[in-house]
Amino acid sequence: MERNEIKNIRQRKFFHSNNKLVFILISILIGFLVGAVVLALAGYNPIEAYKSLFQGVFRKPRNVGWMIVNATPIIFTGLGVAFAFKTGLFNIGAEGQYMIGSIVGFVLGYLLHLPLILHVLVILVAAALAGAIYGGLAGFIKAKFGMHEVITTIMLNWIAFYFTNFIVNRPLFKMPNSMGTYEIQESARITFPKLSENAPEFLRSFFGASVHFGIILAIIVAIVLYYILEKTTLGYQLKAVGLNDEAAKYGGINTNAKLTQSMAISGAVCALGGACQVMGYTYGIYFLSSMENFGFDGLAVSLLANNNPFGCIFTGMFFGGLNYGGSNIQRVLQVPTELINIIMGTIIIFTAIPLVFKIIRAKVRKKRGA
C-alpha cells in the first residue's frame, strides 16, 4: 500500500513538472508570436528579423561565448531571486545586492595585492558577505518591524545605486577623463586565459569572447542552493516559513530568524554575480545614469524557471541569448532593440498566468471557507 502511494506521488510530481515545462515553452512561443506581430506592424519582416537574432547567437563559437558572458550575471541574480521566492519572499532588491557585490569586487580587486588564487577567493568571500548583510538587512527589517521586503529592497536598490556613483567619483579610484574607474589587478581577474595559436579554431573563437569562470561558479551555486532547499533541515524550515509562517511558528521554527537568513543567502548570491562581472568582464565600475537591470532581468529569469535553481541556468542562457542576439537585429535590419524587451515581457506575462490563477483560486476558497 505504501509503495503504491509513493508511486502515485512520484507520478503526480512527474506530470506536474511536465505540465510546467510545457506551459513555459508555450509562453516562449507566444512571446515570439507577439514579437512577430509587432515587427510586421512596424514594417519589418519577422522571418528575417528572427533569422538575424539566431544567427547573432549561433553563427560563430565566439557569439555563443558572448551569450554566456551576457547570461552569467543574470543567472546569479535569477538564482538569488529564486531562492527568496522559494521561501516566500519577494526579493526585488537583487539589483542593489548585485551592485554591492560589484563595488566590493572592484575595491578589493584594485587595492589588494595578493597571489592569484588567494586574491580571487578573498574577493568572492567578501562580496558574498557584503551581499548577505545587505540582503539580510531587508529580512531583518521585515522580521523586526513588519515592513514588506518589496519596499525596503527598492529603497536599498537606490542606496546601492548612489553609493556606486560615490565610489566611482573618488579620486583614489576614478580614471582621469573617463566615466569609470581604474582596472583591477591582474591577480583578481577570472577571465579564461587566451589560447595559443595551436589550439583548435573553435576553442580560440569561443574563448575570444571574454568567457570567465563566473559561469562555472554560477552552476556550482545552483547545485548548492538546490541541495540546501531539498536536502537540508534549513531548506525545509525556510520553505515551511514561506508556505505558512503561522504554522511554521506553531511547529517551533523561529520565523524571524529564517526570514533574515533567506534574504541573506539571496543577497549573497546576487552579490557574487556583481563581483564576477567585475572580475571577469568589466574589470572596473562606471558612473551609472540608470539601473543596469541585471537584478530585474534576474527576476524574469527566476519566474520563467519557476524558481528552480537548475532552470535558472537555462532561462538565464535564453535571456542572455536574446539580449546579445538583439544587437545583431539592430545592426543588420535597424530594428529597435526594444523589440527584445517586448518579447521578454510577453513571455513573463504568460508565464505568470498560472500564478495569477492560483492567487484567485486561493482567495475564492478563503471566502468560501469564511
mmCIF file of N, CA and C in Angstrom, residues 258-321:
data_model
loop_
_atom_site.group_PDB
_atom_site.id
_atom_site.type_symbol
_atom_site.label_atom_id
_atom_site.label_comp_id
_atom_site.label_asym_id
_atom_site.label_seq_id
_atom_site.Cartn_x
_atom_site.Cartn_y
_atom_site.Cartn_z
ATOM 1 N N LYS A 258 14.532 32.951 10.234
ATOM 2 C CA LYS A 258 14.530 32.350 8.902
ATOM 3 C C LYS A 258 14.323 33.389 7.809
ATOM 4 N N LEU A 259 13.500 34.400 8.090
ATOM 5 C CA LEU A 259 13.320 35.477 7.117
ATOM 6 C C LEU A 259 14.644 36.177 6.836
ATOM 7 N N THR A 260 15.377 36.466 7.892
ATOM 8 C CA THR A 260 16.674 37.128 7.739
ATOM 9 C C THR A 260 17.665 36.231 7.017
ATOM 10 N N GLN A 261 17.695 34.944 7.377
ATOM 11 C CA GLN A 261 18.615 34.004 6.740
ATOM 12 C C GLN A 261 18.317 33.866 5.248
ATOM 13 N N SER A 262 17.040 33.784 4.902
ATOM 14 C CA SER A 262 16.664 33.625 3.500
ATOM 15 C C SER A 262 17.114 34.809 2.666
ATOM 16 N N MET A 263 16.858 36.025 3.138
ATOM 17 C CA MET A 263 17.261 37.211 2.396
ATOM 18 C C MET A 263 18.775 37.360 2.374
ATOM 19 N N ALA A 264 19.453 36.905 3.423
ATOM 20 C CA ALA A 264 20.917 36.979 3.456
ATOM 21 C C ALA A 264 21.524 36.069 2.395
ATOM 22 N N ILE A 265 21.010 34.845 2.294
ATOM 23 C CA ILE A 265 21.516 33.911 1.280
ATOM 24 C C ILE A 265 21.225 34.438 -0.118
ATOM 25 N N SER A 266 20.018 34.949 -0.313
ATOM 26 C CA SER A 266 19.643 35.512 -1.611
ATOM 27 C C SER A 266 20.559 36.678 -1.979
ATOM 28 N N GLY A 267 20.811 37.577 -1.015
ATOM 29 C CA GLY A 267 21.685 38.716 -1.280
ATOM 30 C C GLY A 267 23.111 38.302 -1.575
ATOM 31 N N ALA A 268 23.603 37.268 -0.892
ATOM 32 C CA ALA A 268 24.968 36.788 -1.125
ATOM 33 C C ALA A 268 25.133 36.281 -2.549
ATOM 34 N N VAL A 269 24.129 35.561 -3.043
ATOM 35 C CA VAL A 269 24.194 35.009 -4.403
ATOM 36 C C VAL A 269 24.189 36.141 -5.432
ATOM 37 N N CYS A 270 23.313 37.120 -5.253
ATOM 38 C CA CYS A 270 23.256 38.245 -6.193
ATOM 39 C C CYS A 270 24.566 39.031 -6.186
ATOM 40 N N ALA A 271 25.138 39.217 -5.008
ATOM 41 C CA ALA A 271 26.402 39.955 -4.913
ATOM 42 C C ALA A 271 27.542 39.219 -5.601
ATOM 43 N N LEU A 272 27.529 37.894 -5.546
ATOM 44 C CA LEU A 272 28.549 37.116 -6.262
ATOM 45 C C LEU A 272 28.483 37.400 -7.760
ATOM 46 N N GLY A 273 27.266 37.594 -8.272
ATOM 47 C CA GLY A 273 27.121 37.936 -9.694
ATOM 48 C C GLY A 273 27.798 39.248 -10.023
ATOM 49 N N GLY A 274 27.645 40.253 -9.151
ATOM 50 C CA GLY A 274 28.292 41.542 -9.390
ATOM 51 C C GLY A 274 29.796 41.450 -9.321
ATOM 52 N N ALA A 275 30.312 40.704 -8.336
ATOM 53 C CA ALA A 275 31.758 40.548 -8.205
ATOM 54 C C ALA A 275 32.343 39.834 -9.416
ATOM 55 N N CYS A 276 31.672 38.766 -9.865
ATOM 56 C CA CYS A 276 32.171 38.011 -11.025
ATOM 57 C C CYS A 276 32.153 38.851 -12.297
ATOM 58 N N GLN A 277 31.155 39.724 -12.438
ATOM 59 C CA GLN A 277 31.098 40.589 -13.619
ATOM 60 C C GLN A 277 32.295 41.529 -13.665
ATOM 61 N N VAL A 278 32.667 42.072 -12.510
ATOM 62 C CA VAL A 278 33.827 42.968 -12.443
ATOM 63 C C VAL A 278 35.124 42.189 -12.648
ATOM 64 N N MET A 279 35.238 41.029 -12.012
ATOM 65 C CA MET A 279 36.476 40.250 -12.071
ATOM 66 C C MET A 279 36.677 39.561 -13.414
ATOM 67 N N GLY A 280 35.562 39.292 -14.120
ATOM 68 C CA GLY A 280 35.692 38.533 -15.349
ATOM 69 C C GLY A 280 35.474 39.300 -16.623
ATOM 70 N N TYR A 281 34.845 40.475 -16.543
ATOM 71 C CA TYR A 281 34.477 41.153 -17.791
ATOM 72 C C TYR A 281 34.793 42.651 -17.799
ATOM 73 N N THR A 282 34.212 43.412 -16.867
ATOM 74 C CA THR A 282 34.372 44.866 -16.945
ATOM 75 C C THR A 282 35.683 45.352 -16.325
ATOM 76 N N TYR A 283 36.208 44.644 -15.303
ATOM 77 C CA TYR A 283 37.447 44.979 -14.585
ATOM 78 C C TYR A 283 37.359 46.305 -13.831
ATOM 79 N N GLY A 284 36.201 46.912 -13.800
ATOM 80 C CA GLY A 284 36.011 48.160 -13.085
ATOM 81 C C GLY A 284 34.525 48.450 -12.972
ATOM 82 N N ILE A 285 34.196 49.573 -12.343
ATOM 83 C CA ILE A 285 32.803 50.000 -12.280
ATOM 84 C C ILE A 285 32.700 51.386 -12.896
ATOM 85 N N TYR A 286 31.487 51.780 -13.280
ATOM 86 C CA TYR A 286 31.299 53.000 -14.050
ATOM 87 C C TYR A 286 30.180 53.848 -13.450
ATOM 88 N N PHE A 287 30.246 55.141 -13.747
ATOM 89 C CA PHE A 287 29.203 56.056 -13.282
ATOM 90 C C PHE A 287 27.885 55.645 -13.925
ATOM 91 N N LEU A 288 26.841 55.480 -13.113
ATOM 92 C CA LEU A 288 25.547 55.000 -13.595
ATOM 93 C C LEU A 288 24.563 56.154 -13.732
ATOM 94 N N SER A 289 23.940 56.248 -14.887
ATOM 95 C CA SER A 289 22.864 57.226 -15.070
ATOM 96 C C SER A 289 21.500 56.578 -14.842
ATOM 97 N N SER A 290 21.474 55.242 -14.857
ATOM 98 C CA SER A 290 20.251 54.490 -14.590
ATOM 99 C C SER A 290 20.649 53.094 -14.129
ATOM 100 N N MET A 291 19.671 52.355 -13.641
ATOM 101 C CA MET A 291 19.920 50.985 -13.225
ATOM 102 C C MET A 291 20.368 50.143 -14.424
ATOM 103 N N GLU A 292 21.242 49.183 -14.188
ATOM 104 C CA GLU A 292 21.719 48.318 -15.268
ATOM 105 C C GLU A 292 20.751 47.185 -15.576
ATOM 106 N N ASN A 293 19.799 46.940 -14.680
ATOM 107 C CA ASN A 293 18.718 45.958 -14.874
ATOM 108 C C ASN A 293 19.158 44.502 -14.783
ATOM 109 N N PHE A 294 20.334 44.235 -14.258
ATOM 110 C CA PHE A 294 20.721 42.839 -14.059
ATOM 111 C C PHE A 294 19.805 42.164 -13.035
ATOM 112 N N GLY A 295 19.456 42.898 -11.997
ATOM 113 C CA GLY A 295 18.576 42.335 -10.985
ATOM 114 C C GLY A 295 17.177 42.100 -11.499
ATOM 115 N N PHE A 296 16.665 43.033 -12.291
ATOM 116 C CA PHE A 296 15.308 42.894 -12.809
ATOM 117 C C PHE A 296 15.240 41.821 -13.894
ATOM 118 N N ASP A 297 16.303 41.675 -14.685
ATOM 119 C CA ASP A 297 16.363 40.551 -15.628
ATOM 120 C C ASP A 297 16.428 39.232 -14.868
ATOM 121 N N GLY A 298 17.121 39.242 -13.734
ATOM 122 C CA GLY A 298 17.164 38.042 -12.896
ATOM 123 C C GLY A 298 15.792 37.652 -12.385
ATOM 124 N N LEU A 299 14.963 38.645 -12.104
ATOM 125 C CA LEU A 299 13.583 38.381 -11.685
ATOM 126 C C LEU A 299 12.835 37.642 -12.794
ATOM 127 N N ALA A 300 13.026 38.084 -14.040
ATOM 128 C CA ALA A 300 12.388 37.413 -15.172
ATOM 129 C C ALA A 300 12.925 35.993 -15.348
ATOM 130 N N VAL A 301 14.232 35.839 -15.167
ATOM 131 C CA VAL A 301 14.852 34.511 -15.270
ATOM 132 C C VAL A 301 14.256 33.562 -14.240
ATOM 133 N N SER A 302 14.092 34.043 -13.025
ATOM 134 C CA SER A 302 13.534 33.217 -11.954
ATOM 135 C C SER A 302 12.094 32.820 -12.241
ATOM 136 N N LEU A 303 11.286 33.780 -12.693
ATOM 137 C CA LEU A 303 9.876 33.496 -12.979
ATOM 138 C C LEU A 303 9.746 32.470 -14.097
ATOM 139 N N LEU A 304 10.526 32.633 -15.155
ATOM 140 C CA LEU A 304 10.439 31.705 -16.278
ATOM 141 C C LEU A 304 10.914 30.308 -15.879
ATOM 142 N N ALA A 305 11.864 30.229 -14.960
ATOM 143 C CA ALA A 305 12.381 28.939 -14.495
ATOM 144 C C ALA A 305 11.514 28.330 -13.403
ATOM 145 N N ASN A 306 10.407 29.005 -13.063
ATOM 146 C CA ASN A 306 9.526 28.533 -11.996
ATOM 147 C C ASN A 306 10.290 28.393 -10.672
ATOM 148 N N ASN A 307 11.276 29.292 -10.476
ATOM 149 C CA ASN A 307 12.078 29.351 -9.256
ATOM 150 C C ASN A 307 12.896 28.087 -9.012
ATOM 151 N N ASN A 308 13.203 27.371 -10.066
ATOM 152 C CA ASN A 308 14.039 26.181 -9.949
ATOM 153 C C ASN A 308 15.499 26.575 -10.187
ATOM 154 N N PRO A 309 16.409 26.266 -9.248
ATOM 155 C CA PRO A 309 17.808 26.687 -9.417
ATOM 156 C C PRO A 309 18.439 26.205 -10.717
ATOM 157 N N PHE A 310 18.193 24.949 -11.091
ATOM 158 C CA PHE A 310 18.761 24.447 -12.348
ATOM 159 C C PHE A 310 18.092 25.104 -13.551
ATOM 160 N N GLY A 311 16.790 25.360 -13.432
ATOM 161 C CA GLY A 311 16.085 26.027 -14.512
ATOM 162 C C GLY A 311 16.610 27.420 -14.765
ATOM 163 N N CYS A 312 17.110 28.086 -13.714
ATOM 164 C CA CYS A 312 17.647 29.440 -13.864
ATOM 165 C C CYS A 312 18.863 29.463 -14.784
ATOM 166 N N ILE A 313 19.619 28.376 -14.813
ATOM 167 C CA ILE A 313 20.787 28.321 -15.701
ATOM 168 C C ILE A 313 20.334 28.394 -17.154
ATOM 169 N N PHE A 314 19.321 27.609 -17.498
ATOM 170 C CA PHE A 314 18.852 27.554 -18.891
ATOM 171 C C PHE A 314 18.089 28.816 -19.279
ATOM 172 N N THR A 315 17.231 29.306 -18.390
ATOM 173 C CA THR A 315 16.488 30.528 -18.722
ATOM 174 C C THR A 315 17.425 31.730 -18.758
ATOM 175 N N GLY A 316 18.477 31.703 -17.918
ATOM 176 C CA GLY A 316 19.467 32.766 -17.974
ATOM 177 C C GLY A 316 20.192 32.774 -19.316
ATOM 178 N N MET A 317 20.523 31.589 -19.811
ATOM 179 C CA MET A 317 21.139 31.482 -21.134
ATOM 180 C C MET A 317 20.191 31.997 -22.220
ATOM 181 N N PHE A 318 18.915 31.669 -22.056
ATOM 182 C CA PHE A 318 17.912 32.098 -23.034
ATOM 183 C C PHE A 318 17.833 33.619 -23.098
ATOM 184 N N PHE A 319 17.733 34.259 -21.922
ATOM 185 C CA PHE A 319 17.654 35.719 -21.899
ATOM 186 C C PHE A 319 18.974 36.353 -22.325
ATOM 187 N N GLY A 320 20.092 35.717 -21.953
ATOM 188 C CA GLY A 320 21.382 36.214 -22.404
ATOM 189 C C GLY A 320 21.494 36.168 -23.916
ATOM 190 N N GLY A 321 20.972 35.096 -24.519
ATOM 191 C CA GLY A 321 20.962 34.977 -25.970
ATOM 192 C C GLY A 321 20.086 36.032 -26.620
#
